[in-house]
Short mmCIF file of C-alpha atoms in Angstrom, two decimals:
data_model
loop_
_atom_site.label_atom_id
_atom_site.label_comp_id
_atom_site.label_asym_id
_atom_site.label_seq_id
_atom_site.Cartn_x
_atom_site.Cartn_y
_atom_site.Cartn_z
CA UNK A 1 -16.27 -16.93 36.25
CA UNK A 2 -12.49 -17.07 36.50
CA UNK A 3 -10.41 -18.63 33.76
CA UNK A 4 -6.80 -19.65 34.01
CA UNK A 5 -4.68 -19.10 30.94
CA UNK A 6 -1.03 -19.81 30.37
CA UNK A 7 0.71 -17.06 28.49
CA UNK A 8 4.27 -16.58 27.28
CA UNK A 9 6.55 -14.52 29.43
CA UNK A 10 7.96 -11.63 27.43
CA UNK A 11 11.54 -12.61 28.14
CA UNK A 12 13.27 -12.04 24.82
CA UNK A 13 13.72 -8.73 22.97
CA UNK A 14 11.84 -10.14 20.00
CA UNK A 15 8.82 -11.02 22.16
CA UNK A 16 8.85 -7.63 23.85
CA UNK A 17 8.94 -5.86 20.49
CA UNK A 18 6.32 -8.13 18.96
CA UNK A 19 3.96 -7.44 21.85
CA UNK A 20 4.40 -3.69 21.48
CA UNK A 21 3.95 -3.92 17.72
CA UNK A 22 0.63 -5.72 18.18
CA UNK A 23 -0.51 -3.21 20.79
CA UNK A 24 0.52 -0.03 19.02
CA UNK A 25 0.92 -0.63 15.28
CA UNK A 26 -0.97 -3.74 14.19
CA UNK A 27 -0.28 -7.13 12.69
CA UNK A 28 1.07 -5.58 9.48
CA UNK A 29 4.38 -4.84 11.22
CA UNK A 30 6.94 -7.48 12.12
CA UNK A 31 10.26 -7.50 13.99
CA UNK A 32 13.36 -8.20 11.94
CA UNK A 33 16.73 -9.55 13.04
CA UNK A 34 17.73 -8.49 16.55
CA UNK A 35 21.16 -6.87 16.88
CA UNK A 36 23.20 -6.70 20.06
CA UNK A 37 24.61 -3.15 20.37
CA UNK A 38 26.18 -2.95 23.83
CA UNK A 39 23.64 -1.89 26.42
CA UNK A 40 20.73 -2.34 24.05
CA UNK A 41 19.19 -4.66 21.56
CA UNK A 42 18.30 -3.00 18.29
CA UNK A 43 15.25 -4.52 16.58
CA UNK A 44 14.42 -3.08 13.15
CA UNK A 45 10.85 -3.53 12.00
CA UNK A 46 9.33 -4.15 8.60
CA UNK A 47 5.78 -3.82 7.38
CA UNK A 48 3.39 -5.72 5.15
CA UNK A 49 1.21 -3.14 3.50
CA UNK A 50 -1.94 -4.18 1.59
CA UNK A 51 -2.89 -2.25 -1.50
CA UNK A 52 -6.13 -2.81 -3.37
CA UNK A 53 -6.60 -2.34 -7.11
CA UNK A 54 -10.05 -2.42 -8.67
CA UNK A 55 -11.02 -2.90 -12.28
CA UNK A 56 -14.29 -0.99 -12.27
CA UNK A 57 -15.60 -2.41 -15.53
CA UNK A 58 -15.57 -6.00 -14.29
CA UNK A 59 -15.82 -5.03 -10.60
CA UNK A 60 -12.79 -7.15 -9.86
CA UNK A 61 -10.76 -6.25 -6.81
CA UNK A 62 -7.28 -7.62 -6.24
CA UNK A 63 -5.38 -7.09 -3.02
CA UNK A 64 -1.61 -7.00 -3.16
CA UNK A 65 0.72 -6.85 -0.20
CA UNK A 66 3.84 -4.73 -0.35
CA UNK A 67 6.70 -5.88 1.87
CA UNK A 68 8.91 -3.09 3.13
CA UNK A 69 11.91 -3.60 5.43
CA UNK A 70 13.39 -1.19 7.97
CA UNK A 71 10.50 1.21 8.41
CA UNK A 72 11.66 1.97 11.95
CA UNK A 73 13.54 0.44 14.86
CA UNK A 74 13.16 -0.39 18.52
CA UNK A 75 15.84 -0.08 21.16
CA UNK A 76 15.35 -2.51 24.03
CA UNK A 77 17.37 -2.29 27.26
CA UNK A 78 19.38 -5.45 27.70
CA UNK A 79 19.18 -5.52 31.47
CA UNK A 80 15.46 -4.95 31.99
CA UNK A 81 14.06 -5.75 28.51
CA UNK A 82 12.23 -2.44 28.66
CA UNK A 83 11.69 -0.47 25.49
CA UNK A 84 14.01 2.54 25.41
CA UNK A 85 12.74 4.01 22.17
CA UNK A 86 10.38 3.10 19.38
CA UNK A 87 9.16 4.76 16.18
CA UNK A 88 5.94 6.73 16.22
CA UNK A 89 2.96 5.68 14.13
CA UNK A 90 3.50 8.73 11.89
CA UNK A 91 7.17 7.84 11.44
CA UNK A 92 6.17 4.40 10.19
CA UNK A 93 3.54 5.94 7.93
CA UNK A 94 6.14 8.30 6.46
CA UNK A 95 8.57 5.41 5.95
CA UNK A 96 5.87 3.47 4.09
CA UNK A 97 5.13 6.55 2.00
CA UNK A 98 8.82 6.94 1.16
CA UNK A 99 9.15 3.28 0.15
CA UNK A 100 6.01 3.57 -1.98
CA UNK A 101 7.43 6.70 -3.51
CA UNK A 102 10.42 4.69 -4.71
CA UNK A 103 8.08 2.30 -6.55
CA UNK A 104 6.10 5.20 -8.01
CA UNK A 105 9.25 7.07 -9.08
CA UNK A 106 10.52 4.01 -10.94
CA UNK A 107 7.24 3.79 -12.85
CA UNK A 108 7.24 7.54 -13.49
CA UNK A 109 10.79 7.54 -14.85
CA UNK A 110 10.19 4.61 -17.20
CA UNK A 111 6.78 5.89 -18.28
CA UNK A 112 8.23 9.24 -19.38
CA UNK A 113 10.93 7.46 -21.36
CA UNK A 114 8.34 5.25 -23.06
CA UNK A 115 5.87 7.98 -23.99
CA UNK A 116 8.75 10.17 -25.19
CA UNK A 117 9.54 7.67 -27.94
CA UNK A 118 8.23 9.21 -31.21
CA UNK A 119 7.24 5.72 -32.45
CA UNK A 120 4.42 5.65 -29.92
CA UNK A 121 2.83 8.65 -31.59
CA UNK A 122 1.88 10.49 -28.40
CA UNK A 123 0.41 13.86 -29.32
CA UNK A 124 2.06 16.27 -26.93
CA UNK A 125 0.47 19.23 -28.71
CA UNK A 126 -2.93 18.49 -27.17
CA UNK A 127 -1.56 18.78 -23.63
CA UNK A 128 -2.36 22.49 -23.65
CA UNK A 129 -1.25 23.44 -20.17
CA UNK A 130 1.99 21.51 -20.54
CA UNK A 131 2.92 23.63 -23.55
CA UNK A 132 3.22 26.75 -21.42
CA UNK A 133 6.54 25.70 -19.99
CA UNK A 134 8.18 24.29 -23.09
CA UNK A 135 7.10 26.84 -25.70
CA UNK A 136 10.74 27.86 -26.43
CA UNK A 137 11.55 24.28 -27.48
CA UNK A 138 8.48 24.17 -29.66
CA UNK A 139 9.26 27.52 -31.28
CA UNK A 140 12.94 26.74 -31.79
CA UNK A 141 12.18 23.53 -33.69
CA UNK A 142 9.38 24.94 -35.83
CA UNK A 143 11.46 28.02 -36.67
CA UNK A 144 14.49 25.94 -37.69
CA UNK A 145 12.37 23.69 -39.88
CA UNK A 146 10.24 26.39 -41.45
CA UNK A 147 12.93 29.01 -42.18
CA UNK A 148 15.57 26.87 -43.78
CA UNK A 149 18.89 28.55 -44.48
CA UNK A 150 18.21 31.44 -42.10
CA UNK A 151 19.58 29.81 -38.96
CA UNK A 152 19.95 32.12 -35.92
CA UNK A 153 23.45 32.95 -34.65
CA UNK A 154 24.46 31.90 -31.12
CA UNK A 155 24.29 35.52 -29.92
CA UNK A 156 20.63 35.76 -30.95
CA UNK A 157 19.72 32.45 -29.29
CA UNK A 158 21.46 33.50 -26.10
CA UNK A 159 19.77 36.87 -26.08
CA UNK A 160 16.25 35.37 -25.85
CA UNK A 161 16.96 33.95 -22.40
CA UNK A 162 15.99 30.31 -23.03
CA UNK A 163 19.44 28.99 -23.82
CA UNK A 164 19.13 26.20 -21.23
CA UNK A 165 16.04 24.81 -22.97
CA UNK A 166 17.80 25.02 -26.34
CA UNK A 167 20.77 23.25 -24.76
CA UNK A 168 18.46 20.34 -23.92
CA UNK A 169 17.68 19.87 -27.63
CA UNK A 170 21.40 20.08 -28.40
CA UNK A 171 22.01 17.51 -25.66
CA UNK A 172 19.70 14.94 -27.27
CA UNK A 173 21.46 15.58 -30.62
CA UNK A 174 18.70 17.16 -32.69
CA UNK A 175 20.21 20.64 -33.14
CA UNK A 176 23.77 21.94 -32.98
CA UNK A 177 25.87 25.05 -33.50
CA UNK A 178 27.69 24.85 -36.82
CA UNK A 179 31.17 26.20 -37.58
CA UNK A 180 29.68 29.68 -38.09
CA UNK A 181 28.11 29.42 -34.63
CA UNK A 182 24.59 29.27 -36.01
CA UNK A 183 21.96 26.97 -34.56
CA UNK A 184 21.23 24.35 -37.20
CA UNK A 185 19.17 21.15 -37.34
CA UNK A 186 21.19 17.92 -37.31
CA UNK A 187 20.60 14.99 -39.63
CA UNK A 188 18.67 13.31 -36.80
CA UNK A 189 16.18 16.18 -36.80
CA UNK A 190 15.96 16.14 -40.57
CA UNK A 191 15.24 12.38 -40.50
CA UNK A 192 12.55 12.86 -37.88
CA UNK A 193 11.07 15.69 -39.98
CA UNK A 194 10.99 13.38 -42.99
CA UNK A 195 9.37 10.61 -40.92
CA UNK A 196 6.73 13.12 -39.85
CA UNK A 197 5.92 13.74 -43.54
CA UNK A 198 7.41 17.21 -43.44
CA UNK A 199 5.09 18.35 -40.65
CA UNK A 200 7.06 20.80 -38.48
CA UNK A 201 4.47 20.80 -35.70
CA UNK A 202 4.49 17.00 -35.38
CA UNK A 203 8.28 17.01 -35.40
CA UNK A 204 8.31 19.60 -32.62
CA UNK A 205 5.89 17.42 -30.59
CA UNK A 206 8.23 14.48 -30.97
CA UNK A 207 11.16 16.60 -29.82
CA UNK A 208 9.20 17.70 -26.75
CA UNK A 209 8.58 14.02 -25.95
CA UNK A 210 12.27 13.23 -26.38
CA UNK A 211 13.35 16.18 -24.24
CA UNK A 212 10.89 15.14 -21.55
CA UNK A 213 12.10 11.55 -21.66
CA UNK A 214 15.69 12.61 -21.10
CA UNK A 215 15.36 15.73 -18.98
CA UNK A 216 12.08 15.58 -17.04
CA UNK A 217 13.85 15.81 -13.69
CA UNK A 218 15.82 18.86 -14.82
CA UNK A 219 12.73 20.62 -16.18
CA UNK A 220 10.65 19.87 -13.09
CA UNK A 221 13.11 20.00 -10.25
CA UNK A 222 15.76 22.46 -11.44
CA UNK A 223 13.88 24.74 -13.82
CA UNK A 224 10.62 24.36 -11.86
CA UNK A 225 8.65 24.01 -15.09
CA UNK A 226 5.71 22.30 -13.45
CA UNK A 227 3.21 22.38 -16.29
CA UNK A 228 3.79 18.75 -17.26
CA UNK A 229 3.54 17.48 -13.69
CA UNK A 230 -0.26 16.93 -13.44
CA UNK A 231 -0.24 14.96 -16.71
CA UNK A 232 2.69 12.83 -15.60
CA UNK A 233 1.11 12.23 -12.19
CA UNK A 234 -2.25 11.16 -13.58
CA UNK A 235 -0.61 8.83 -16.12
CA UNK A 236 1.78 7.39 -13.53
CA UNK A 237 -1.07 6.79 -11.08
CA UNK A 238 -3.01 4.86 -13.74
CA UNK A 239 -0.07 2.79 -14.95
CA UNK A 240 1.17 2.04 -11.40
CA UNK A 241 -2.25 0.60 -10.57
CA UNK A 242 -2.35 -1.34 -13.86
CA UNK A 243 1.15 -2.61 -13.24
CA UNK A 244 0.18 -3.97 -9.83
CA UNK A 245 -2.91 -5.55 -11.33
CA UNK A 246 -0.78 -7.11 -14.04
CA UNK A 247 -2.93 -5.86 -16.93
CA UNK A 248 -4.91 -2.91 -18.21
CA UNK A 249 -7.66 -1.85 -15.82
CA UNK A 250 -10.70 0.33 -16.25
CA UNK A 251 -11.25 3.28 -13.94
CA UNK A 252 -13.68 6.13 -13.63
CA UNK A 253 -12.42 9.70 -13.55
CA UNK A 254 -13.10 9.95 -9.81
CA UNK A 255 -11.22 6.76 -9.08
CA UNK A 256 -8.24 7.96 -11.12
CA UNK A 257 -8.22 11.17 -9.09
CA UNK A 258 -8.23 9.04 -5.91
CA UNK A 259 -5.27 7.09 -7.28
CA UNK A 260 -3.35 10.32 -7.88
CA UNK A 261 -4.01 11.22 -4.25
CA UNK A 262 -2.86 7.74 -3.20
CA UNK A 263 0.47 7.87 -5.02
CA UNK A 264 1.27 11.56 -4.63
CA UNK A 265 0.84 13.38 -1.37
CA UNK A 266 -1.77 15.80 -2.64
CA UNK A 267 -4.81 17.18 -0.87
CA UNK A 268 -7.52 14.59 -0.18
CA UNK A 269 -10.09 17.08 -1.39
CA UNK A 270 -8.66 19.29 -4.12
CA UNK A 271 -9.92 22.80 -4.67
CA UNK A 272 -12.93 23.33 -6.91
CA UNK A 273 -10.63 24.77 -9.57
CA UNK A 274 -8.41 21.70 -9.46
CA UNK A 275 -11.42 19.38 -9.63
CA UNK A 276 -12.70 21.10 -12.78
CA UNK A 277 -9.16 21.02 -14.15
CA UNK A 278 -8.97 17.28 -13.56
CA UNK A 279 -11.68 16.49 -16.14
CA UNK A 280 -9.89 18.61 -18.76
CA UNK A 281 -6.57 17.01 -17.91
CA UNK A 282 -8.01 13.50 -18.36
CA UNK A 283 -9.59 14.47 -21.67
CA UNK A 284 -6.27 15.83 -22.92
CA UNK A 285 -4.44 12.66 -21.84
CA UNK A 286 -7.01 10.63 -23.81
CA UNK A 287 -6.56 12.90 -26.86
CA UNK A 288 -2.78 12.62 -26.55
CA UNK A 289 -3.05 8.79 -26.66
CA UNK A 290 -1.35 8.32 -23.30
CA UNK A 291 -4.59 6.95 -21.85
CA UNK A 292 -7.57 5.53 -23.73
CA UNK A 293 -11.31 5.45 -23.26
CA UNK A 294 -13.42 2.29 -23.34
CA UNK A 295 -17.10 2.05 -22.48
CA UNK A 296 -16.95 5.31 -20.51
CA UNK A 297 -14.02 4.04 -18.47
CA UNK A 298 -10.44 5.23 -18.57
CA UNK A 299 -7.99 2.57 -19.59
CA UNK A 300 -4.41 2.49 -20.83
CA UNK A 301 -2.39 1.40 -23.83
CA UNK A 302 -1.10 -2.15 -23.95
CA UNK A 303 2.20 -1.12 -25.60
CA UNK A 304 2.94 1.39 -22.82
CA UNK A 305 2.08 -1.14 -20.10
CA UNK A 306 4.18 -3.83 -21.81
CA UNK A 307 7.16 -1.50 -21.66
CA UNK A 308 6.66 -1.10 -17.91
CA UNK A 309 6.02 -4.75 -17.07
CA UNK A 310 9.67 -5.46 -16.19
CA UNK A 311 9.21 -3.24 -13.08
CA UNK A 312 6.52 -5.58 -11.74
CA UNK A 313 9.02 -8.38 -11.22
CA UNK A 314 11.12 -6.17 -8.94
CA UNK A 315 8.20 -4.76 -6.96
CA UNK A 316 8.41 -5.87 -3.29
CA UNK A 317 4.91 -7.26 -3.55
CA UNK A 318 2.93 -10.49 -3.33
CA UNK A 319 -0.67 -11.43 -3.83
CA UNK A 320 -2.56 -13.58 -1.33
CA UNK A 321 -4.41 -16.45 -3.06
CA UNK A 322 -7.80 -15.26 -1.80
CA UNK A 323 -7.27 -11.67 -2.91
CA UNK A 324 -9.26 -11.67 -6.14
CA UNK A 325 -12.95 -10.93 -5.87
CA UNK A 326 -15.56 -10.06 -8.44
CA UNK A 327 -18.02 -7.98 -6.49
CA UNK B 1 -18.75 -25.57 17.84
CA UNK B 2 -19.38 -21.93 18.71
CA UNK B 3 -21.89 -20.49 16.28
CA UNK B 4 -21.06 -16.91 15.26
CA UNK B 5 -24.40 -15.45 14.16
CA UNK B 6 -22.93 -12.68 12.01
CA UNK B 7 -20.47 -13.20 9.17
CA UNK B 8 -18.88 -10.22 7.47
CA UNK B 9 -16.63 -9.74 4.48
CA UNK B 10 -13.27 -8.06 4.84
CA UNK B 11 -10.07 -7.63 2.89
CA UNK B 12 -6.61 -6.33 3.78
CA UNK B 13 -6.15 -5.03 7.32
CA UNK B 14 -9.94 -4.96 7.88
CA UNK B 15 -9.81 -8.57 9.08
CA UNK B 16 -9.44 -7.26 12.66
CA UNK B 17 -12.59 -5.06 12.82
CA UNK B 18 -14.42 -7.86 10.99
CA UNK B 19 -13.39 -10.45 13.59
CA UNK B 20 -14.22 -8.05 16.44
CA UNK B 21 -17.69 -7.43 14.96
CA UNK B 22 -18.39 -11.16 14.59
CA UNK B 23 -17.33 -11.88 18.18
CA UNK B 24 -19.36 -8.96 19.55
CA UNK B 25 -22.43 -10.19 17.66
CA UNK B 26 -21.90 -13.60 19.25
CA UNK B 27 -21.85 -12.10 22.75
CA UNK B 28 -24.86 -9.93 21.89
CA UNK B 29 -26.80 -13.09 21.17
CA UNK B 30 -25.47 -15.26 24.00
CA UNK B 31 -25.46 -12.58 26.73
CA UNK B 32 -28.56 -10.49 25.99
CA UNK B 33 -28.82 -9.32 29.60
CA UNK B 34 -25.70 -7.15 29.40
CA UNK B 35 -26.14 -3.42 28.83
CA UNK B 36 -26.20 -3.45 25.05
CA UNK B 37 -26.83 -0.43 22.89
CA UNK B 38 -26.71 -2.49 19.72
CA UNK B 39 -29.94 -4.26 18.66
CA UNK B 40 -30.37 -8.02 19.01
CA UNK B 41 -31.15 -8.25 15.31
CA UNK B 42 -27.71 -8.74 13.82
CA UNK B 43 -29.00 -7.97 10.34
CA UNK B 44 -29.84 -4.41 11.33
CA UNK B 45 -27.91 -1.49 9.89
CA UNK B 46 -26.42 -0.68 13.33
CA UNK B 47 -24.21 -3.76 13.07
CA UNK B 48 -23.00 -2.74 9.62
CA UNK B 49 -22.27 0.71 11.04
CA UNK B 50 -20.47 -0.88 13.98
CA UNK B 51 -18.24 -2.85 11.59
CA UNK B 52 -17.55 0.18 9.40
CA UNK B 53 -16.73 2.42 12.35
CA UNK B 54 -13.83 0.06 13.09
CA UNK B 55 -12.12 1.09 9.83
CA UNK B 56 -11.08 4.42 11.32
CA UNK B 57 -8.82 2.56 13.75
CA UNK B 58 -7.08 0.69 10.95
CA UNK B 59 -3.68 2.19 10.14
CA UNK B 60 -1.29 1.49 7.28
CA UNK B 61 0.40 -1.10 9.49
CA UNK B 62 -2.83 -2.75 10.65
CA UNK B 63 -5.18 -2.26 13.57
CA UNK B 64 -3.35 -1.86 16.88
CA UNK B 65 -4.90 -4.03 19.58
CA UNK B 66 -4.97 -1.02 21.92
CA UNK B 67 -7.41 0.51 19.47
CA UNK B 68 -9.79 -2.42 19.88
CA UNK B 69 -10.36 -1.36 23.48
CA UNK B 70 -11.03 2.21 22.34
CA UNK B 71 -13.26 0.94 19.54
CA UNK B 72 -15.43 -1.04 21.97
CA UNK B 73 -15.48 1.74 24.56
CA UNK B 74 -16.46 4.43 22.06
CA UNK B 75 -19.56 2.43 21.16
CA UNK B 76 -20.39 1.42 24.74
CA UNK B 77 -19.95 -2.28 24.09
CA UNK B 78 -20.11 -4.08 27.48
CA UNK B 79 -17.11 -6.28 26.70
CA UNK B 80 -13.43 -6.36 27.55
CA UNK B 81 -10.66 -6.98 25.06
CA UNK B 82 -7.18 -8.24 25.87
CA UNK B 83 -4.14 -9.20 23.85
CA UNK B 84 -2.39 -12.35 24.98
CA UNK B 85 0.47 -14.40 23.63
CA UNK B 86 -0.62 -17.90 24.54
CA UNK B 87 1.86 -20.55 25.60
CA UNK B 88 0.25 -23.30 23.49
CA UNK B 89 -2.91 -24.29 21.65
CA UNK B 90 -4.38 -26.03 24.72
CA UNK B 91 -5.19 -22.54 25.98
CA UNK B 92 -7.47 -22.06 22.99
CA UNK B 93 -9.21 -25.30 23.90
CA UNK B 94 -9.72 -24.14 27.48
CA UNK B 95 -11.50 -21.06 26.21
CA UNK B 96 -13.51 -22.93 23.57
CA UNK B 97 -14.67 -25.33 26.30
CA UNK B 98 -16.36 -22.45 28.11
CA UNK B 99 -17.76 -21.07 24.83
CA UNK B 100 -15.40 -18.14 24.48
CA UNK B 101 -14.48 -17.53 20.81
CA UNK B 102 -10.91 -16.29 20.34
CA UNK B 103 -9.52 -14.00 17.68
CA UNK B 104 -6.15 -15.42 16.68
CA UNK B 105 -3.43 -13.91 14.52
CA UNK B 106 -1.70 -16.37 12.27
CA UNK B 107 0.50 -16.06 9.22
CA UNK B 108 -2.00 -16.73 6.49
CA UNK B 109 0.53 -16.48 3.65
CA UNK B 110 2.48 -19.29 5.30
CA UNK B 111 -0.67 -21.38 5.61
CA UNK B 112 -1.81 -20.77 2.02
CA UNK B 113 1.46 -20.45 0.15
CA UNK B 114 4.17 -21.71 2.47
CA UNK B 115 5.95 -18.36 2.60
CA UNK B 116 6.13 -15.85 5.42
CA UNK B 117 3.84 -12.87 4.99
CA UNK B 118 1.25 -10.75 6.69
CA UNK B 119 -0.39 -11.61 10.02
CA UNK B 120 -4.10 -12.25 9.67
CA UNK B 121 -6.96 -12.30 12.17
CA UNK B 122 -9.63 -15.01 12.26
CA UNK B 123 -11.93 -16.32 14.98
CA UNK B 124 -11.31 -19.82 16.32
CA UNK B 125 -14.65 -21.46 17.08
CA UNK B 126 -13.88 -25.16 17.38
CA UNK B 127 -11.25 -27.84 17.27
CA UNK B 128 -11.58 -31.28 15.77
CA UNK B 129 -9.15 -34.18 16.03
CA UNK B 130 -6.98 -32.81 13.22
CA UNK B 131 -8.07 -29.25 12.58
CA UNK B 132 -8.86 -25.90 14.08
CA UNK B 133 -12.15 -24.49 12.84
CA UNK B 134 -12.05 -20.76 12.16
CA UNK B 135 -14.50 -18.16 10.96
CA UNK B 136 -12.51 -16.04 8.56
CA UNK B 137 -13.86 -12.82 7.00
CA UNK B 138 -11.36 -13.10 4.13
CA UNK B 139 -13.08 -16.24 2.86
CA UNK B 140 -16.55 -14.70 2.80
CA UNK B 141 -19.17 -16.10 2.05
CA UNK B 142 -17.60 -19.47 2.98
CA UNK B 143 -16.28 -18.08 6.24
CA UNK B 144 -16.10 -21.34 8.19
CA UNK B 145 -12.68 -22.70 7.41
CA UNK B 146 -10.78 -25.66 8.80
CA UNK B 147 -7.02 -25.40 9.14
CA UNK B 148 -4.92 -28.52 9.75
CA UNK B 149 -3.65 -28.40 13.31
CA UNK B 150 0.05 -28.71 12.49
CA UNK B 151 0.04 -25.91 9.89
CA UNK B 152 -2.09 -23.70 12.12
CA UNK B 153 0.31 -24.09 15.02
CA UNK B 154 3.28 -23.16 12.83
CA UNK B 155 1.49 -20.18 11.28
CA UNK B 156 0.26 -19.06 14.73
CA UNK B 157 3.73 -19.42 16.23
CA UNK B 158 5.02 -16.98 13.58
CA UNK B 159 2.70 -14.39 15.09
CA UNK B 160 3.91 -15.24 18.62
CA UNK B 161 0.68 -17.15 19.31
CA UNK B 162 -1.16 -13.86 19.56
CA UNK B 163 -4.82 -13.90 20.51
CA UNK B 164 -7.43 -11.31 21.30
CA UNK B 165 -9.93 -12.38 23.90
CA UNK B 166 -13.13 -10.39 23.84
CA UNK B 167 -15.38 -11.39 26.68
CA UNK B 168 -17.98 -10.01 29.12
CA UNK B 169 -16.51 -8.14 32.06
CA UNK B 170 -17.83 -10.88 34.37
CA UNK B 171 -15.22 -13.29 33.02
CA UNK B 172 -11.95 -12.82 34.87
CA UNK B 173 -8.62 -14.24 33.88
CA UNK B 174 -5.72 -15.44 35.92
CA UNK B 175 -2.55 -15.44 33.86
CA UNK B 176 0.30 -17.84 34.41
CA UNK B 177 3.45 -16.69 32.67
CA UNK B 178 5.50 -19.44 31.07
CA UNK B 179 9.14 -18.51 30.40
CA UNK B 180 10.61 -19.37 27.04
CA UNK B 181 13.65 -20.98 28.63
CA UNK B 182 13.44 -24.05 30.84
CA UNK B 183 14.08 -23.28 34.50
CA UNK B 184 17.43 -25.02 35.39
CA UNK B 185 16.01 -27.21 38.18
CA UNK B 186 13.52 -28.75 35.75
CA UNK B 187 15.85 -29.25 32.80
CA UNK B 188 17.23 -32.68 32.02
CA UNK B 189 20.85 -31.97 33.02
CA UNK B 190 20.24 -29.03 35.28
CA UNK B 191 21.79 -26.67 32.74
CA UNK B 192 19.86 -24.40 30.38
#
């Protein structure tokens, strides 16, 4: 049997690019505005990227589509309408990853600021591994509060080798050098101490939260104090998913680990040590009141999510009407 | 109306392997004499496996149509797949008249919400006076879905009237290319 079909001639740069997109990338990509640049047409391409979020307690899946522009570009010869250059599949994938990273970073930044607020009562002391990197902050605060009147001179502080961490507490205004060049608590620290019912350890926890909120990037990227990173990643992964969903969701431990892999480029199958560590990490996040537990599922805190909700409006994302399914 | 014997559920970019599976199941039933390795019973686990094996060809940007050919070849499916950008919807009718179901890409966000969004694959199985009848894996279990002709044509145009024709190798196609600009001698004033 022979069938006759009438097809469009690929006689415009847009059609040429669209055809190649369908052949090599898929219907998620789309050509954007064609630009005339001398001998060539430049056609940037965008991508619609679906992302699924599941609430495992109710078995409800919602599919959201992220819309990212300029994930690559085609150059089409003007004379012959042949494609001179085009992005590789991996280039597009990396561009999508980068754009997603921007969304994740926004959530991460705001999340740290929110959980750093002492009013939320996050217990940083239970994040055992995280304490390794910020012990000097912890010790400085407890020492200042417990040994009143015997404040260390600048020379002593500088001799211990953690001056940059002490400087972070000075920067947020909780300690200062007095006229005699001794490190002393400010009224802000004294107020916080009073609010914590005179508990030096709780005050120190609050200070760690405040330092993190203001200086996480410095601690992680400049000082390479990485001990907080797994906690921040797991929390960000949960709240990014919840933010897309538009409400608190319920996840299993395994699913949360998958989400961390989705938002951070970490190994698809972590080492055995890391997998054991994950359970401990989740338990500590639950104890610290950053995440919560409900009917054996991991969920979040409404006040934290509320603080992040403003990001949702700016997310380059839409939800198809058919996307919600209770399985 | 072409009856697709197998209906599958799909979300996100999986609409393409879902549509391919449904069309292959149709050909399995209507052309049993071809060299099939998949069983005639479309409820068997092999068909589920066939559908799932398509996921590995789905990338972050969708499923490239070149991969459909590889997908069919890797599983020894005796069918050909081709991507075409049709000139108009009459071409769909021509194929439906000879019982060839067509996978079309149309802008489903435009159809459902009136705003431009992601391209979506569904199988066109019939046309009525005012609608195109599709089998759409996104609407599972109510897969059979009628789309008003005018909206369909607009949403399809946004995806350059793209269609995937999966058919037995015995069906040959002769393609007539229609330029997007009117040839001067045929235009009203002789000038394009």
